[in-house]
């Protein structure tokens, strides 16, 4: 989400300090596109504190979309920002100085022309965070690069695994491997639990913007409401990824990034 929450901003400041020591200019962040828009970090917009230290929010999306994940969320359009500017003028608890700062912020960060040629909201977040970070004290020479980790993993699956004989491909398409995964990852935080019914098996289904749990039924993954089904074979999985009907789970994401490719990833609470 946008980096106004301390969850994100604080760790980026620390990384920037480390980068300065080693003469690095980029901060790379594998962001979690699977987070819902109603997450406590407020990924559906920006928030700030007014002159009375009361929290104020600038949402790009209404509460109607609160259960939608950021992944595959359609981008917001320019009139949304224009409406926020109009709404801000009406706020009586903001000083004129604060209003002017916010207008400048929205113009520079949220009205960049590239923003409205983005493919989805995730890409808009990447551009907004890049723009915003440049405006923070001491950060104009640092490039903050957000990459949605589910997108990275989906691209890796498509390019190097589906249709190739790799450990990852076997995990996704071989029933014996699927059973082993279900046995050894059951109850692991960030994977799934047969006891509490939390999490999902390998992928989430995305139907009408809503994320749905998937369970294996033979050689297929089926949403828990039975309305969506994908065969565990390369062409079917690839087609579903292309259409963004499925999204890699947190467990699959870190199996690919950390276990297979050996990336050391820091941050988050439970990953």
PDB file of C-alpha atoms in Angstrom:
ATOM      1  CA  UNK A   1       0.000   0.000   0.000  1.00  0.00           C
ATOM      2  CA  UNK A   2       0.945   3.683   0.049  1.00  0.00           C
ATOM      3  CA  UNK A   3       3.811   4.294   2.464  1.00  0.00           C
ATOM      4  CA  UNK A   4       2.145   6.679   4.922  1.00  0.00           C
ATOM      5  CA  UNK A   5       1.853   3.974   7.612  1.00  0.00           C
ATOM      6  CA  UNK A   6       4.851   3.524   9.969  1.00  0.00           C
ATOM      7  CA  UNK A   7       4.737  -0.231   9.152  1.00  0.00           C
ATOM      8  CA  UNK A   8       6.282   0.708   5.816  1.00  0.00           C
ATOM      9  CA  UNK A   9       7.954   4.083   6.214  1.00  0.00           C
ATOM     10  CA  UNK A  10      10.100   3.311   9.272  1.00  0.00           C
ATOM     11  CA  UNK A  11      11.819   0.252   7.803  1.00  0.00           C
ATOM     12  CA  UNK A  12      12.447   2.099   4.529  1.00  0.00           C
ATOM     13  CA  UNK A  13      14.172   4.943   6.405  1.00  0.00           C
ATOM     14  CA  UNK A  14      16.409   2.392   8.143  1.00  0.00           C
ATOM     15  CA  UNK A  15      17.241   0.705   4.829  1.00  0.00           C
ATOM     16  CA  UNK A  16      17.985   4.090   3.288  1.00  0.00           C
ATOM     17  CA  UNK A  17      20.508   4.788   6.064  1.00  0.00           C
ATOM     18  CA  UNK A  18      22.203   1.436   5.405  1.00  0.00           C
ATOM     19  CA  UNK A  19      22.199   2.168   1.661  1.00  0.00           C
ATOM     20  CA  UNK A  20      23.907   5.497   2.271  1.00  0.00           C
ATOM     21  CA  UNK A  21      26.709   3.730   4.146  1.00  0.00           C
ATOM     22  CA  UNK A  22      27.303   1.301   1.256  1.00  0.00           C
ATOM     23  CA  UNK A  23      26.704   3.843  -1.546  1.00  0.00           C
ATOM     24  CA  UNK A  24      23.527   2.125  -2.801  1.00  0.00           C
ATOM     25  CA  UNK A  25      20.730   4.234  -4.275  1.00  0.00           C
ATOM     26  CA  UNK A  26      17.797   1.770  -4.524  1.00  0.00           C
ATOM     27  CA  UNK A  27      15.483   0.235  -1.941  1.00  0.00           C
ATOM     28  CA  UNK A  28      13.695  -2.838  -3.310  1.00  0.00           C
ATOM     29  CA  UNK A  29      10.486  -3.894  -1.582  1.00  0.00           C
ATOM     30  CA  UNK A  30       8.570  -7.103  -2.294  1.00  0.00           C
ATOM     31  CA  UNK A  31       5.153  -5.797  -1.278  1.00  0.00           C
ATOM     32  CA  UNK A  32       2.208  -8.063  -0.420  1.00  0.00           C
ATOM     33  CA  UNK A  33      -0.510  -7.697  -3.055  1.00  0.00           C
ATOM     34  CA  UNK A  34      -2.644 -10.231  -1.193  1.00  0.00           C
ATOM     35  CA  UNK A  35      -3.452  -7.713   1.543  1.00  0.00           C
ATOM     36  CA  UNK A  36      -7.103  -6.596   1.609  1.00  0.00           C
ATOM     37  CA  UNK A  37      -8.052  -2.941   1.214  1.00  0.00           C
ATOM     38  CA  UNK A  38      -9.450  -2.901   4.782  1.00  0.00           C
ATOM     39  CA  UNK A  39      -6.067  -3.834   6.305  1.00  0.00           C
ATOM     40  CA  UNK A  40      -5.024  -1.692   9.290  1.00  0.00           C
ATOM     41  CA  UNK A  41      -2.222  -0.166   7.175  1.00  0.00           C
ATOM     42  CA  UNK A  42      -4.960   1.467   5.020  1.00  0.00           C
ATOM     43  CA  UNK A  43      -3.843   0.323   1.542  1.00  0.00           C
ATOM     44  CA  UNK A  44      -6.892   1.896  -0.143  1.00  0.00           C
ATOM     45  CA  UNK A  45      -5.419   5.390   0.153  1.00  0.00           C
ATOM     46  CA  UNK A  46      -3.292   7.812   2.157  1.00  0.00           C
ATOM     47  CA  UNK A  47      -3.791   9.037   5.689  1.00  0.00           C
ATOM     48  CA  UNK A  48      -2.281  11.911   7.674  1.00  0.00           C
ATOM     49  CA  UNK A  49      -2.800  13.820  10.916  1.00  0.00           C
ATOM     50  CA  UNK A  50      -4.384  17.279  10.941  1.00  0.00           C
ATOM     51  CA  UNK A  51      -3.356  20.266  13.075  1.00  0.00           C
ATOM     52  CA  UNK A  52      -5.153  18.705  16.072  1.00  0.00           C
ATOM     53  CA  UNK A  53      -3.384  15.349  15.530  1.00  0.00           C
ATOM     54  CA  UNK A  54      -6.642  13.769  14.429  1.00  0.00           C
ATOM     55  CA  UNK A  55      -6.294  11.117  11.725  1.00  0.00           C
ATOM     56  CA  UNK A  56      -7.634  12.126   8.312  1.00  0.00           C
ATOM     57  CA  UNK A  57      -7.976   9.749   5.364  1.00  0.00           C
ATOM     58  CA  UNK A  58      -7.776  10.215   1.610  1.00  0.00           C
ATOM     59  CA  UNK A  59      -9.340   7.036   0.122  1.00  0.00           C
ATOM     60  CA  UNK A  60      -9.100   6.207  -3.564  1.00  0.00           C
ATOM     61  CA  UNK A  61     -11.782   3.525  -3.185  1.00  0.00           C
ATOM     62  CA  UNK A  62     -15.032   3.332  -1.230  1.00  0.00           C
ATOM     63  CA  UNK A  63     -15.689   0.799   1.536  1.00  0.00           C
ATOM     64  CA  UNK A  64     -17.548  -1.277  -1.045  1.00  0.00           C
ATOM     65  CA  UNK A  65     -14.129  -2.668  -2.039  1.00  0.00           C
ATOM     66  CA  UNK A  66     -12.820  -3.233   1.495  1.00  0.00           C
ATOM     67  CA  UNK A  67     -12.562  -7.026   1.113  1.00  0.00           C
ATOM     68  CA  UNK A  68     -10.828  -6.873  -2.268  1.00  0.00           C
ATOM     69  CA  UNK A  69      -7.093  -7.616  -2.316  1.00  0.00           C
ATOM     70  CA  UNK A  70      -4.742  -5.074  -3.854  1.00  0.00           C
ATOM     71  CA  UNK A  71      -3.710  -7.774  -6.352  1.00  0.00           C
ATOM     72  CA  UNK A  72      -5.679  -7.263  -9.584  1.00  0.00           C
ATOM     73  CA  UNK A  73      -7.521  -4.257  -8.152  1.00  0.00           C
ATOM     74  CA  UNK A  74      -8.413  -1.917 -11.072  1.00  0.00           C
ATOM     75  CA  UNK A  75      -6.620   1.421 -11.067  1.00  0.00           C
ATOM     76  CA  UNK A  76      -8.347   4.569  -9.852  1.00  0.00           C
ATOM     77  CA  UNK A  77      -8.858   7.371 -12.369  1.00  0.00           C
ATOM     78  CA  UNK A  78      -7.987  11.070 -12.314  1.00  0.00           C
ATOM     79  CA  UNK A  79     -11.474  12.300 -11.261  1.00  0.00           C
ATOM     80  CA  UNK A  80     -11.017  10.417  -7.962  1.00  0.00           C
ATOM     81  CA  UNK A  81      -8.072  12.658  -7.046  1.00  0.00           C
ATOM     82  CA  UNK A  82      -9.924  15.753  -8.262  1.00  0.00           C
ATOM     83  CA  UNK A  83     -12.805  14.827  -5.926  1.00  0.00           C
ATOM     84  CA  UNK A  84     -10.363  14.491  -3.015  1.00  0.00           C
ATOM     85  CA  UNK A  85      -9.071  18.008  -3.745  1.00  0.00           C
ATOM     86  CA  UNK A  86     -12.613  19.394  -3.695  1.00  0.00           C
ATOM     87  CA  UNK A  87     -13.449  17.515  -0.493  1.00  0.00           C
ATOM     88  CA  UNK A  88     -10.316  18.855   1.167  1.00  0.00           C
ATOM     89  CA  UNK A  89     -11.386  22.440   0.531  1.00  0.00           C
ATOM     90  CA  UNK A  90     -14.548  21.794   2.545  1.00  0.00           C
ATOM     91  CA  UNK A  91     -12.727  20.500   5.634  1.00  0.00           C
ATOM     92  CA  UNK A  92     -12.977  23.082   8.408  1.00  0.00           C
ATOM     93  CA  UNK A  93     -10.455  21.374  10.692  1.00  0.00           C
ATOM     94  CA  UNK A  94      -7.568  21.909   8.250  1.00  0.00           C
ATOM     95  CA  UNK A  95      -5.609  25.147   8.198  1.00  0.00           C
ATOM     96  CA  UNK A  96      -5.042  26.893   4.873  1.00  0.00           C
ATOM     97  CA  UNK A  97      -1.340  26.063   5.147  1.00  0.00           C
ATOM     98  CA  UNK A  98      -2.133  22.351   5.584  1.00  0.00           C
ATOM     99  CA  UNK A  99      -4.562  22.425   2.671  1.00  0.00           C
ATOM    100  CA  UNK A 100      -1.913  23.937   0.411  1.00  0.00           C
ATOM    101  CA  UNK A 101       0.615  21.279   1.438  1.00  0.00           C
ATOM    102  CA  UNK A 102      -1.905  18.532   0.748  1.00  0.00           C
ATOM    103  CA  UNK A 103      -2.804  19.985  -2.639  1.00  0.00           C
ATOM    104  CA  UNK A 104       0.885  20.051  -3.569  1.00  0.00           C
ATOM    105  CA  UNK A 105       1.242  16.479  -2.347  1.00  0.00           C
ATOM    106  CA  UNK A 106      -1.747  15.231  -4.369  1.00  0.00           C
ATOM    107  CA  UNK A 107      -0.618  17.067  -7.496  1.00  0.00           C
ATOM    108  CA  UNK A 108       2.981  15.823  -7.340  1.00  0.00           C
ATOM    109  CA  UNK A 109       2.358  12.288  -6.086  1.00  0.00           C
ATOM    110  CA  UNK A 110      -1.147  11.317  -7.211  1.00  0.00           C
ATOM    111  CA  UNK A 111      -1.625  13.249 -10.446  1.00  0.00           C
ATOM    112  CA  UNK A 112       1.492  12.117 -12.280  1.00  0.00           C
ATOM    113  CA  UNK A 113       0.490  11.407 -15.929  1.00  0.00           C
ATOM    114  CA  UNK A 114       2.066   7.928 -15.788  1.00  0.00           C
ATOM    115  CA  UNK A 115      -0.294   7.021 -12.965  1.00  0.00           C
ATOM    116  CA  UNK A 116      -3.309   6.809 -15.261  1.00  0.00           C
ATOM    117  CA  UNK A 117      -1.668   4.587 -17.853  1.00  0.00           C
ATOM    118  CA  UNK A 118      -0.927   1.970 -15.167  1.00  0.00           C
ATOM    119  CA  UNK A 119      -2.294  -1.554 -15.599  1.00  0.00           C
ATOM    120  CA  UNK A 120      -3.780  -1.765 -12.100  1.00  0.00           C
ATOM    121  CA  UNK A 121      -3.820  -0.229  -8.617  1.00  0.00           C
ATOM    122  CA  UNK A 122      -0.693  -2.163  -7.591  1.00  0.00           C
ATOM    123  CA  UNK A 123       1.295  -0.424 -10.325  1.00  0.00           C
ATOM    124  CA  UNK A 124      -0.152   2.939  -9.270  1.00  0.00           C
ATOM    125  CA  UNK A 125       1.045   2.302  -5.704  1.00  0.00           C
ATOM    126  CA  UNK A 126       4.520   1.594  -7.059  1.00  0.00           C
ATOM    127  CA  UNK A 127       4.562   4.939  -8.905  1.00  0.00           C
ATOM    128  CA  UNK A 128       3.035   6.937  -6.021  1.00  0.00           C
ATOM    129  CA  UNK A 129       5.475   5.539  -3.464  1.00  0.00           C
ATOM    130  CA  UNK A 130       8.388   6.297  -5.787  1.00  0.00           C
ATOM    131  CA  UNK A 131       7.157   9.904  -6.185  1.00  0.00           C
ATOM    132  CA  UNK A 132       6.411  10.376  -2.488  1.00  0.00           C
ATOM    133  CA  UNK A 133       9.752   9.019  -1.288  1.00  0.00           C
ATOM    134  CA  UNK A 134      11.589  11.597  -3.403  1.00  0.00           C
ATOM    135  CA  UNK A 135       9.783  14.374  -1.482  1.00  0.00           C
ATOM    136  CA  UNK A 136      10.872  13.179   1.967  1.00  0.00           C
ATOM    137  CA  UNK A 137      13.842  14.846   3.699  1.00  0.00           C
ATOM    138  CA  UNK A 138      17.169  13.444   2.540  1.00  0.00           C
ATOM    139  CA  UNK A 139      15.609  10.937   0.101  1.00  0.00           C
ATOM    140  CA  UNK A 140      15.652  12.714  -3.273  1.00  0.00           C
ATOM    141  CA  UNK A 141      18.619  10.628  -4.466  1.00  0.00           C
ATOM    142  CA  UNK A 142      17.062   7.323  -3.327  1.00  0.00           C
ATOM    143  CA  UNK A 143      14.826   5.226  -5.575  1.00  0.00           C
ATOM    144  CA  UNK A 144      12.119   3.324  -3.667  1.00  0.00           C
ATOM    145  CA  UNK A 145      11.058   0.416  -5.903  1.00  0.00           C
ATOM    146  CA  UNK A 146       7.918  -1.530  -4.934  1.00  0.00           C
ATOM    147  CA  UNK A 147       7.443  -4.891  -6.655  1.00  0.00           C
ATOM    148  CA  UNK A 148       4.311  -6.867  -5.860  1.00  0.00           C
ATOM    149  CA  UNK A 149       5.685 -10.234  -4.758  1.00  0.00           C
ATOM    150  CA  UNK A 150       2.694 -12.208  -6.039  1.00  0.00           C
ATOM    151  CA  UNK A 151       3.272 -10.708  -9.487  1.00  0.00           C
ATOM    152  CA  UNK A 152       6.991 -11.519  -9.360  1.00  0.00           C
ATOM    153  CA  UNK A 153       6.230 -15.127  -8.394  1.00  0.00           C
ATOM    154  CA  UNK A 154       3.502 -15.482 -11.040  1.00  0.00           C
ATOM    155  CA  UNK A 155       5.946 -14.302 -13.712  1.00  0.00           C
ATOM    156  CA  UNK A 156       8.635 -16.711 -12.489  1.00  0.00           C
ATOM    157  CA  UNK A 157       6.153 -19.600 -12.565  1.00  0.00           C
ATOM    158  CA  UNK A 158       5.098 -18.756 -16.106  1.00  0.00           C
ATOM    159  CA  UNK A 159       8.615 -18.248 -17.436  1.00  0.00           C
ATOM    160  CA  UNK A 160      10.690 -20.928 -15.748  1.00  0.00           C
ATOM    161  CA  UNK A 161       8.490 -23.590 -14.137  1.00  0.00           C
ATOM    162  CA  UNK A 162       5.133 -24.399 -15.725  1.00  0.00           C
ATOM    163  CA  UNK A 163       5.859 -26.916 -18.467  1.00  0.00           C
ATOM    164  CA  UNK A 164       9.427 -27.492 -17.209  1.00  0.00           C
ATOM    165  CA  UNK A 165      10.675 -30.257 -14.922  1.00  0.00           C
ATOM    166  CA  UNK A 166      11.495 -28.301 -11.765  1.00  0.00           C
ATOM    167  CA  UNK A 167      10.746 -28.861  -8.092  1.00  0.00           C
ATOM    168  CA  UNK A 168       8.260 -25.990  -8.211  1.00  0.00           C
ATOM    169  CA  UNK A 169       6.501 -27.432 -11.258  1.00  0.00           C
ATOM    170  CA  UNK A 170       6.158 -30.800  -9.517  1.00  0.00           C
ATOM    171  CA  UNK A 171       4.761 -29.113  -6.427  1.00  0.00           C
ATOM    172  CA  UNK A 172       2.030 -27.538  -8.565  1.00  0.00           C
ATOM    173  CA  UNK A 173       1.166 -30.413 -10.895  1.00  0.00           C
ATOM    174  CA  UNK A 174       2.087 -33.730  -9.247  1.00  0.00           C
ATOM    175  CA  UNK A 175      -0.571 -35.112  -6.887  1.00  0.00           C
ATOM    176  CA  UNK A 176       2.016 -36.903  -4.709  1.00  0.00           C
ATOM    177  CA  UNK A 177       3.861 -33.620  -4.190  1.00  0.00           C
ATOM    178  CA  UNK A 178       0.572 -31.852  -3.462  1.00  0.00           C
ATOM    179  CA  UNK A 179      -0.231 -34.385  -0.762  1.00  0.00           C
ATOM    180  CA  UNK A 180       3.211 -33.938   0.785  1.00  0.00           C
ATOM    181  CA  UNK A 181       2.713 -30.165   0.788  1.00  0.00           C
ATOM    182  CA  UNK A 182      -0.678 -30.520   2.470  1.00  0.00           C
ATOM    183  CA  UNK A 183       0.804 -32.834   5.113  1.00  0.00           C
ATOM    184  CA  UNK A 184       3.891 -30.823   6.039  1.00  0.00           C
ATOM    185  CA  UNK A 185       2.556 -27.255   5.689  1.00  0.00           C
ATOM    186  CA  UNK A 186      -0.740 -27.799   7.510  1.00  0.00           C
ATOM    187  CA  UNK A 187      -0.732 -25.429  10.494  1.00  0.00           C
ATOM    188  CA  UNK A 188       2.311 -23.447   9.346  1.00  0.00           C
ATOM    189  CA  UNK A 189       1.726 -19.706   9.797  1.00  0.00           C
ATOM    190  CA  UNK A 190       1.234 -18.073   6.408  1.00  0.00           C
ATOM    191  CA  UNK A 191       0.249 -21.365   4.744  1.00  0.00           C
ATOM    192  CA  UNK A 192      -3.075 -22.945   5.784  1.00  0.00           C
ATOM    193  CA  UNK A 193      -4.752 -24.813   8.606  1.00  0.00           C
ATOM    194  CA  UNK A 194      -7.212 -27.685   8.213  1.00  0.00           C
ATOM    195  CA  UNK A 195      -8.158 -27.190  11.867  1.00  0.00           C
ATOM    196  CA  UNK A 196      -9.034 -23.480  11.826  1.00  0.00           C
ATOM    197  CA  UNK A 197      -9.887 -23.354   8.074  1.00  0.00           C
ATOM    198  CA  UNK A 198      -7.539 -20.386   7.580  1.00  0.00           C
ATOM    199  CA  UNK A 199      -5.318 -19.906   4.549  1.00  0.00           C
ATOM    200  CA  UNK A 200      -5.420 -21.635   1.187  1.00  0.00           C
ATOM    201  CA  UNK A 201      -3.680 -24.385  -0.807  1.00  0.00           C
ATOM    202  CA  UNK A 202      -1.005 -22.933  -3.132  1.00  0.00           C
ATOM    203  CA  UNK A 203      -3.259 -20.253  -4.696  1.00  0.00           C
ATOM    204  CA  UNK A 204      -6.172 -17.983  -3.848  1.00  0.00           C
ATOM    205  CA  UNK A 205      -9.021 -17.736  -6.326  1.00  0.00           C
ATOM    206  CA  UNK A 206     -10.019 -14.173  -7.284  1.00  0.00           C
ATOM    207  CA  UNK A 207     -13.665 -13.985  -8.338  1.00  0.00           C
ATOM    208  CA  UNK A 208     -15.375 -10.614  -8.925  1.00  0.00           C
ATOM    209  CA  UNK A 209     -12.524  -9.036  -6.998  1.00  0.00           C
ATOM    210  CA  UNK A 210     -13.092 -11.233  -3.929  1.00  0.00           C
ATOM    211  CA  UNK A 211     -10.381 -13.588  -2.689  1.00  0.00           C
ATOM    212  CA  UNK A 212     -11.533 -17.175  -2.087  1.00  0.00           C
ATOM    213  CA  UNK A 213      -9.846 -20.095  -0.351  1.00  0.00           C
ATOM    214  CA  UNK A 214      -8.810 -23.048  -2.551  1.00  0.00           C
ATOM    215  CA  UNK A 215      -8.695 -26.712  -1.553  1.00  0.00           C
ATOM    216  CA  UNK A 216      -7.394 -29.650  -3.560  1.00  0.00           C
ATOM    217  CA  UNK A 217      -9.878 -32.146  -4.981  1.00  0.00           C
ATOM    218  CA  UNK A 218      -7.967 -34.826  -6.862  1.00  0.00           C
ATOM    219  CA  UNK A 219      -6.037 -33.143  -9.676  1.00  0.00           C
ATOM    220  CA  UNK A 220      -7.711 -29.756  -9.264  1.00  0.00           C
ATOM    221  CA  UNK A 221      -7.967 -26.824  -6.891  1.00  0.00           C
ATOM    222  CA  UNK A 222     -11.540 -25.824  -6.091  1.00  0.00           C
ATOM    223  CA  UNK A 223     -12.761 -22.703  -4.271  1.00  0.00           C
ATOM    224  CA  UNK A 224     -14.418 -23.500  -0.961  1.00  0.00           C
ATOM    225  CA  UNK A 225     -17.794 -22.370  -2.333  1.00  0.00           C
ATOM    226  CA  UNK A 226     -17.380 -24.705  -5.332  1.00  0.00           C
ATOM    227  CA  UNK A 227     -17.838 -21.885  -7.861  1.00  0.00           C
ATOM    228  CA  UNK A 228     -14.292 -21.889  -9.260  1.00  0.00           C
ATOM    229  CA  UNK A 229     -12.048 -24.764 -10.337  1.00  0.00           C
ATOM    230  CA  UNK A 230      -8.588 -24.986 -11.940  1.00  0.00           C
ATOM    231  CA  UNK A 231      -6.858 -28.196 -13.022  1.00  0.00           C
ATOM    232  CA  UNK A 232      -3.383 -28.757 -11.589  1.00  0.00           C
ATOM    233  CA  UNK A 233      -1.711 -28.910 -14.973  1.00  0.00           C
ATOM    234  CA  UNK A 234       0.636 -26.367 -16.597  1.00  0.00           C
ATOM    235  CA  UNK A 235      -1.689 -24.976 -19.287  1.00  0.00           C
ATOM    236  CA  UNK A 236      -4.656 -24.553 -16.929  1.00  0.00           C
ATOM    237  CA  UNK A 237      -2.577 -22.914 -14.176  1.00  0.00           C
ATOM    238  CA  UNK A 238      -0.851 -20.667 -16.727  1.00  0.00           C
ATOM    239  CA  UNK A 239      -4.167 -19.582 -18.221  1.00  0.00           C
ATOM    240  CA  UNK A 240      -5.622 -18.810 -14.772  1.00  0.00           C
ATOM    241  CA  UNK A 241      -2.529 -16.764 -13.826  1.00  0.00           C
ATOM    242  CA  UNK A 242      -2.709 -14.825 -17.103  1.00  0.00           C
ATOM    243  CA  UNK A 243      -6.354 -13.979 -16.472  1.00  0.00           C
ATOM    244  CA  UNK A 244      -5.531 -13.125 -12.823  1.00  0.00           C
ATOM    245  CA  UNK A 245      -8.158 -15.600 -11.676  1.00  0.00           C
ATOM    246  CA  UNK A 246      -5.679 -17.039  -9.170  1.00  0.00           C
ATOM    247  CA  UNK A 247      -3.016 -15.460  -6.961  1.00  0.00           C
ATOM    248  CA  UNK A 248      -0.014 -17.226  -5.340  1.00  0.00           C
ATOM    249  CA  UNK A 249      -0.479 -17.797  -1.608  1.00  0.00           C
ATOM    250  CA  UNK A 250       2.009 -16.453   0.916  1.00  0.00           C
ATOM    251  CA  UNK A 251       3.414 -19.975   1.375  1.00  0.00           C
ATOM    252  CA  UNK A 252       3.926 -20.482  -2.365  1.00  0.00           C
ATOM    253  CA  UNK A 253       5.386 -16.987  -2.678  1.00  0.00           C
ATOM    254  CA  UNK A 254       8.111 -17.614  -0.119  1.00  0.00           C
ATOM    255  CA  UNK A 255       8.716 -21.189  -1.302  1.00  0.00           C
ATOM    256  CA  UNK A 256       9.579 -19.693  -4.701  1.00  0.00           C
ATOM    257  CA  UNK A 257      11.468 -16.566  -3.564  1.00  0.00           C
ATOM    258  CA  UNK A 258      13.343 -17.895  -0.545  1.00  0.00           C
ATOM    259  CA  UNK A 259      13.448 -21.703  -0.700  1.00  0.00           C
ATOM    260  CA  UNK A 260      13.987 -22.047  -4.450  1.00  0.00           C
ATOM    261  CA  UNK A 261      15.789 -18.843  -5.502  1.00  0.00           C
ATOM    262  CA  UNK A 262      17.498 -18.275  -2.141  1.00  0.00           C
ATOM    263  CA  UNK A 263      16.539 -14.644  -1.583  1.00  0.00           C
ATOM    264  CA  UNK A 264      16.880 -13.380   1.986  1.00  0.00           C
ATOM    265  CA  UNK A 265      13.730 -11.359   2.686  1.00  0.00           C
ATOM    266  CA  UNK A 266      13.271  -9.237   5.792  1.00  0.00           C
ATOM    267  CA  UNK A 267      10.214  -7.447   7.160  1.00  0.00           C
ATOM    268  CA  UNK A 268       6.617  -8.273   7.951  1.00  0.00           C
ATOM    269  CA  UNK A 269       5.365  -9.957  11.106  1.00  0.00           C
ATOM    270  CA  UNK A 270       4.742 -13.620  10.296  1.00  0.00           C
ATOM    271  CA  UNK A 271       6.229 -14.266   6.856  1.00  0.00           C
TER     272      UNK A 271
END
